[in-house]
Coordinates of C-alpha atoms and ligand atoms in Angstrom, one line a residue:
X1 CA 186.0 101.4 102.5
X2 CA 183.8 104.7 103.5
X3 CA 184.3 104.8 107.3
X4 CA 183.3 107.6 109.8
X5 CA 185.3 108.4 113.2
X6 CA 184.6 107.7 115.9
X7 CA 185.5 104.4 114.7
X8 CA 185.5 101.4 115.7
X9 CA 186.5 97.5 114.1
X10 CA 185.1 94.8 113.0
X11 CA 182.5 92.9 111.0
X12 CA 182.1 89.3 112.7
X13 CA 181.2 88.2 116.2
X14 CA 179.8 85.7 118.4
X15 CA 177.5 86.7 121.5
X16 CA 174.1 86.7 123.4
X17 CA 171.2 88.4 122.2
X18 CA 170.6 91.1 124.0
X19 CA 167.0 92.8 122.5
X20 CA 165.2 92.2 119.0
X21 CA 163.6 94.8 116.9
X22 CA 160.1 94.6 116.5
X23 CA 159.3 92.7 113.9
X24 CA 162.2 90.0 114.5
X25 CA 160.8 86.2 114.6
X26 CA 164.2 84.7 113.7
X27 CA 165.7 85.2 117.0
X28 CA 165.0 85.9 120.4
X29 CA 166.9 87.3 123.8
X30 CA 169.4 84.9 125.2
X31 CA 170.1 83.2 121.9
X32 CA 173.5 82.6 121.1
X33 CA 174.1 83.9 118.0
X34 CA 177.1 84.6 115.2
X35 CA 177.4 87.0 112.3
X36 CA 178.6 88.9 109.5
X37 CA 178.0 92.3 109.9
X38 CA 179.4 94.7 107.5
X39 CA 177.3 97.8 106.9
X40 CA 177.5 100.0 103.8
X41 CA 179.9 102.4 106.0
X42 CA 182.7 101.4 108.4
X43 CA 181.9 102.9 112.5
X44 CA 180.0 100.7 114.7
X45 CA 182.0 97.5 114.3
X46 CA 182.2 94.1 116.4
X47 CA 185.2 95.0 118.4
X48 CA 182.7 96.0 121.1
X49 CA 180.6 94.9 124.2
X50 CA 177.2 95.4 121.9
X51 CA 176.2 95.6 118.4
X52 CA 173.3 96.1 116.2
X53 CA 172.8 94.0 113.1
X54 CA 170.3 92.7 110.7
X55 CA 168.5 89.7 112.2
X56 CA 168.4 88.1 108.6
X57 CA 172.4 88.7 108.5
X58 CA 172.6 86.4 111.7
X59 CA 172.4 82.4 113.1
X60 CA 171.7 80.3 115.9
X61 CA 175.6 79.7 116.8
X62 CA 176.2 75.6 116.2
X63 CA 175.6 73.9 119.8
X64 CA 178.9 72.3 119.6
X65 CA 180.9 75.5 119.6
X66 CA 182.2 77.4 121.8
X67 CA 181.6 81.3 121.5
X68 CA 185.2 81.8 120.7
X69 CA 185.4 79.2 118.2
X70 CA 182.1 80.8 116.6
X71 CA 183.7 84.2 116.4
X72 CA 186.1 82.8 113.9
X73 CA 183.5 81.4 111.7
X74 CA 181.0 84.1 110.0
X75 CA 183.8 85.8 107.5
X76 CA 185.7 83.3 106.6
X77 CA 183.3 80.0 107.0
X78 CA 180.8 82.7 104.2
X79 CA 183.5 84.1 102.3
X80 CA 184.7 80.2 100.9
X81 CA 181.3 79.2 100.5
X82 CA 180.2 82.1 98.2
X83 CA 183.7 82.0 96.6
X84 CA 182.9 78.1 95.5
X85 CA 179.4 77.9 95.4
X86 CA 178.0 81.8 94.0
X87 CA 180.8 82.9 92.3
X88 CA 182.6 79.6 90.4
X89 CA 179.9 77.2 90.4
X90 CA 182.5 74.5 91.5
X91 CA 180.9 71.1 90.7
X92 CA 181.1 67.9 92.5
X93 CA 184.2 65.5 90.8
X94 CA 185.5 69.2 90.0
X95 CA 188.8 69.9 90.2
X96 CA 189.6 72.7 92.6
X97 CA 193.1 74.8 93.1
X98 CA 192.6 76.0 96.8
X99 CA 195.6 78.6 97.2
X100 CA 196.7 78.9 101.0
X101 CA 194.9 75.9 102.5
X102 CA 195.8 76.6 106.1
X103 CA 194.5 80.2 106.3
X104 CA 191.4 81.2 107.8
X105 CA 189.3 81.1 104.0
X106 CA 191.5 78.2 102.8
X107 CA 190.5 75.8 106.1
X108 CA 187.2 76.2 105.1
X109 CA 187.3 76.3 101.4
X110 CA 189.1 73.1 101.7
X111 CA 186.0 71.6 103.8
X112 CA 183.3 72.8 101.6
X113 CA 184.8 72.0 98.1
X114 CA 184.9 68.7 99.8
X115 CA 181.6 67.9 101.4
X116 CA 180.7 69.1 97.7
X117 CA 182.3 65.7 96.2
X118 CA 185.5 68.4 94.5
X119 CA 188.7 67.0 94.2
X120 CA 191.0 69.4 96.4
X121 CA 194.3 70.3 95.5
X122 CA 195.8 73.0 97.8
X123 CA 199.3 75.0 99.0
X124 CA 200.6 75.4 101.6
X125 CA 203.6 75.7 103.4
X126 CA 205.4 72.4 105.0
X127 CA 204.4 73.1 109.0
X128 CA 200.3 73.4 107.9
X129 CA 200.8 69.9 105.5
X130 CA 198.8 67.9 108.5
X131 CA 196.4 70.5 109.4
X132 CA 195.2 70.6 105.6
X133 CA 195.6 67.1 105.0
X134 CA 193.0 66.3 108.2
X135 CA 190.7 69.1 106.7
X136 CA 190.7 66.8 103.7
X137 CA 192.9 68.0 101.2
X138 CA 193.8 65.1 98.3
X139 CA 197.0 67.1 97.2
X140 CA 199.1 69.5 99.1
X141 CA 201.7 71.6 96.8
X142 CA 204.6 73.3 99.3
X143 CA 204.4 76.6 97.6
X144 CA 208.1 77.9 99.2
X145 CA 209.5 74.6 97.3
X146 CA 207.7 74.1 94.2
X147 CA 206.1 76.4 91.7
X148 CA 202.3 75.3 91.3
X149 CA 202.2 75.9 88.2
X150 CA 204.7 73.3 87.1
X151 CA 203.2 70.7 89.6
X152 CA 200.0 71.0 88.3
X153 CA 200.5 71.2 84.7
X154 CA 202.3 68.1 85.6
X155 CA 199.6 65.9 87.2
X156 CA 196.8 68.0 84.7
X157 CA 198.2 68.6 81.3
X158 CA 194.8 69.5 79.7
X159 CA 194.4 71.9 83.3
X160 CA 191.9 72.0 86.0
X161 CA 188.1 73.3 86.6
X162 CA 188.6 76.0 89.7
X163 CA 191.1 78.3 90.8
X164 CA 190.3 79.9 94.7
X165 CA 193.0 82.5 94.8
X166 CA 193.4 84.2 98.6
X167 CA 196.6 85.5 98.3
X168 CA 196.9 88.2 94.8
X169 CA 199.7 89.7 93.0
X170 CA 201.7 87.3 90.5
X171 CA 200.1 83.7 92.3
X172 CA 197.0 85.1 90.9
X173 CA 198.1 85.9 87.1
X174 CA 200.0 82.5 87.0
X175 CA 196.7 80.7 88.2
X176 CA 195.3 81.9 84.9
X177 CA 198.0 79.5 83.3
X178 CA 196.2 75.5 85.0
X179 CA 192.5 76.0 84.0
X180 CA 190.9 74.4 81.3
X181 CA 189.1 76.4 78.5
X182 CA 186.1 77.0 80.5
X183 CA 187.2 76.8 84.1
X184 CA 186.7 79.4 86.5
X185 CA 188.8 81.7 88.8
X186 CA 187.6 83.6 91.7
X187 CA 190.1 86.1 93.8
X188 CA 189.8 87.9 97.2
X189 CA 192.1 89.9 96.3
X190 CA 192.1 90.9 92.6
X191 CA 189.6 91.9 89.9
X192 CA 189.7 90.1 87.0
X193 CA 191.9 90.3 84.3
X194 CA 190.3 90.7 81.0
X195 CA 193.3 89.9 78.6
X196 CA 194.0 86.5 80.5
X197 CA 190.3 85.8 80.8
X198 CA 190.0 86.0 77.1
X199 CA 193.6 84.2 76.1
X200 CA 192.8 81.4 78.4
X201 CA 189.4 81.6 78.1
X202 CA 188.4 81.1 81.4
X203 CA 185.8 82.6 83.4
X204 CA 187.2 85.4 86.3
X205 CA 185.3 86.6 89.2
X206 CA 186.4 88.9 92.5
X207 CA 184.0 88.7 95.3
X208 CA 183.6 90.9 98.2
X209 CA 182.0 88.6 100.5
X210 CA 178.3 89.9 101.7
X211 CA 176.7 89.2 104.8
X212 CA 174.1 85.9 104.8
X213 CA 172.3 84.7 107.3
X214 CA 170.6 81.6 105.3
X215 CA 174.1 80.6 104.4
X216 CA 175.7 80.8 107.9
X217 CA 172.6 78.4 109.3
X218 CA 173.4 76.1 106.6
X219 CA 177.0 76.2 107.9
X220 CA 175.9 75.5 111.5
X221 CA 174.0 72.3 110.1
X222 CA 177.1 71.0 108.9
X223 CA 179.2 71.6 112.2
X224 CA 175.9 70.0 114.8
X225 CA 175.7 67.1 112.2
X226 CA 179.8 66.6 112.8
X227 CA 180.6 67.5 109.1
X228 CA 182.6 70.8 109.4
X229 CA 185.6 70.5 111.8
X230 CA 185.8 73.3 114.2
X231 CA 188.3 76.5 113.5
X232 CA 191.7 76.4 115.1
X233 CA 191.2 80.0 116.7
X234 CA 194.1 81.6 119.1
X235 CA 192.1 84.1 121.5
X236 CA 193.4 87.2 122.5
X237 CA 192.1 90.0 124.4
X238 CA 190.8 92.9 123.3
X239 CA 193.1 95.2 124.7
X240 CA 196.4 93.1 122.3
X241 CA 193.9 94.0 119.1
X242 CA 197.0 96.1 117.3
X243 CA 199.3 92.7 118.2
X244 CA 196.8 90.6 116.6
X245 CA 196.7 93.0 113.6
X246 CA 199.9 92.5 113.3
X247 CA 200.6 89.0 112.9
X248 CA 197.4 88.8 110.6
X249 CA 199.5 91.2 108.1
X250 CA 202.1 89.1 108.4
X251 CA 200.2 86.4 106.6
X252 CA 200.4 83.2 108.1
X253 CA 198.4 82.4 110.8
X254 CA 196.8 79.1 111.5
X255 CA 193.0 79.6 111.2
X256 CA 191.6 82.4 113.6
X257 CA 192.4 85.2 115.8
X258 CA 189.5 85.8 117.8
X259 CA 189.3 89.3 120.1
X260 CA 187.9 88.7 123.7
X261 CA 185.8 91.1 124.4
X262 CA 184.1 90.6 127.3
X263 CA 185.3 87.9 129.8
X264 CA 182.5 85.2 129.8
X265 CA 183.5 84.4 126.0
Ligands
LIG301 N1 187.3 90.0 99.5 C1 186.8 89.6 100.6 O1 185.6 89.7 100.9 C2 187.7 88.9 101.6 C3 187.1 88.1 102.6 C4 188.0 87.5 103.5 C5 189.4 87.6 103.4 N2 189.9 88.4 102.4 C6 191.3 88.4 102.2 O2 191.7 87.2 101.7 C7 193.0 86.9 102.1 C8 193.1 85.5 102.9 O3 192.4 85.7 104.1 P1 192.6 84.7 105.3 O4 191.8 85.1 106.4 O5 192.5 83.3 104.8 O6 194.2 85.0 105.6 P2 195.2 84.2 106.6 O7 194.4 83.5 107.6 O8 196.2 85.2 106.9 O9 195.8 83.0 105.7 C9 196.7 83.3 104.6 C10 197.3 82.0 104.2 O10 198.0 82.2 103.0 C11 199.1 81.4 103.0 N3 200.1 81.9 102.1 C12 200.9 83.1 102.2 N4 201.6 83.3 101.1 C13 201.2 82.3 100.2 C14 201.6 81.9 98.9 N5 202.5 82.7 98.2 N6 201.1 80.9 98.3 C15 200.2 80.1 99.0 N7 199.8 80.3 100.2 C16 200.3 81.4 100.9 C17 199.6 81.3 104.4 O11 200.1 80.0 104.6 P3 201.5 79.6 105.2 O12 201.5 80.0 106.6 O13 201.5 78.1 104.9 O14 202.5 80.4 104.4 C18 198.3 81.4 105.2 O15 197.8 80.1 105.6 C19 193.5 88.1 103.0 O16 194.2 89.0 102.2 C20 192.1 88.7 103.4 O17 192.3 90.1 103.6 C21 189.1 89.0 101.5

């Protein structure tokens, strides 16, 4: 990413409006609001006190949330819907391959494939089995115990409709190997693969998730009307941000870790 110092981190956050541009009807001082903020060049980022970003990038933070549990919406709660709705097209009575269920993306892919009428097969590792199960998963594959592949060409011999893929490398090539001629694959993490497009003849997609203000308000409908279930987010403060960096590249948190940045969060 382009990025000028001084630098600082971040593209998603919860807070209080503080001023609106002219011009801004949307939203007003005082609101609560949460957003996806990434700008075309990486300096003034969310780890802060104040920020500046597009009032059409923004929403009214759901009334049943606290501000910490909105932080740990924007990015991930946006990046599964565009991933299942924009990029794959994922149909209701779909079929739906939803690698790492129990991350941040893959708790809410899990609940929009759903609320979609998708049938939700995920992985995951044995400890997350009830978190993605209550989330509404109708198959759970313990990836450190079985090979997906074999478990799904198992239950699907003609294959399946959707591949999410969160995590890369070699669990992204293989994913290739369970759709149907004419099912779709969409990665975080890699571009798509042209020779195992064509030999499986499937349709591959990367997407670098963009910042939508229309699609975050529809998100905050679903969690007032008691549809979305709220993130599990583990709140630190600012000041532990390289700690929290560090279990992230680790790779298997439980839904958010949200930066406290100023103390009435
Ligand atoms: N391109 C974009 O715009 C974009 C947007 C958002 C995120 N991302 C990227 O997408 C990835 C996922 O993000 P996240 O926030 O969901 O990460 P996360 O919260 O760290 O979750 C990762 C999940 O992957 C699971 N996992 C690890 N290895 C696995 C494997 N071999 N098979 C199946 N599951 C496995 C872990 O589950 P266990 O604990 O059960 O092992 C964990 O629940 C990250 O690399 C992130 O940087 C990209």
């Amino acid at each position: 990413m382009p990025h000028q110092f001084p630098l600082i981190l971040g593209w998603e956050a919860s807070g209080t409006v503080h001023t609106v541009g002219k011009g801004v009807t949307s939203l007003k001082k005082g609101d609560r609001v949460y957003v996806y903020c990434r700008k075309p060049t990486l300096q003034w980022g969310s780890w802060a006190e104040y920020l500046t970003f597009s009032a059409e990038h923004g929403a009214l933070v759901p009334t049943n949330l606290s501000m910490a549990q909105a932080a740990g919406v924007p990015l991930a709660g946006l990046t599964a819907w565009q991933a299942l709705f924009d990029k794959t097209n994922l149909q209701p009575g779909e079929v739906v391959l939803i690698h790492g269920g129990g991350g941040g993306v893959g708790s809410f892919a899990i609940q929009w494939a759903k609320l979609h009428g998708s049938s939700v097969i995920t992985t995951a590792s044995a400890p997350k089995f009830e978190y993605v199960k209550l989330l509404g998963a109708d198959e759970i594959i313990d990836y450190q115990k079985h090979h997906f592949v074999d478990q799904i060409r198992c239950s699907y011999p003609s294959g399946i409709d959707v591949v999410f893929d969160t995590i890369g490398g070699s669990v992204y090539r293989q994913s290739y190997e369970i759709l149907k001629p004419g099912g779709r694959i969409v990665s975080l993490r890699e571009q798509p693969d042209l020779d195992l497009s064509q030999k499986f003849k499937v349709r591959a997609e990367y997407l670098f998730t963009f910042p939508n203000g229309k699609q975050l308000q529809t998100i905050t409908k679903l969690f007032e009307l008691g549809k979305a279930k709220p993130p599990i987010v583990h709140q630190m403060p600012l000041d532990q941000a390289p700690l929290a960096i560090e279990e992230i590249k680790k790779g298997h948190t439980t839904g958010k870790i949200v930066l406290q940045v100023m103390s009435q969060i």
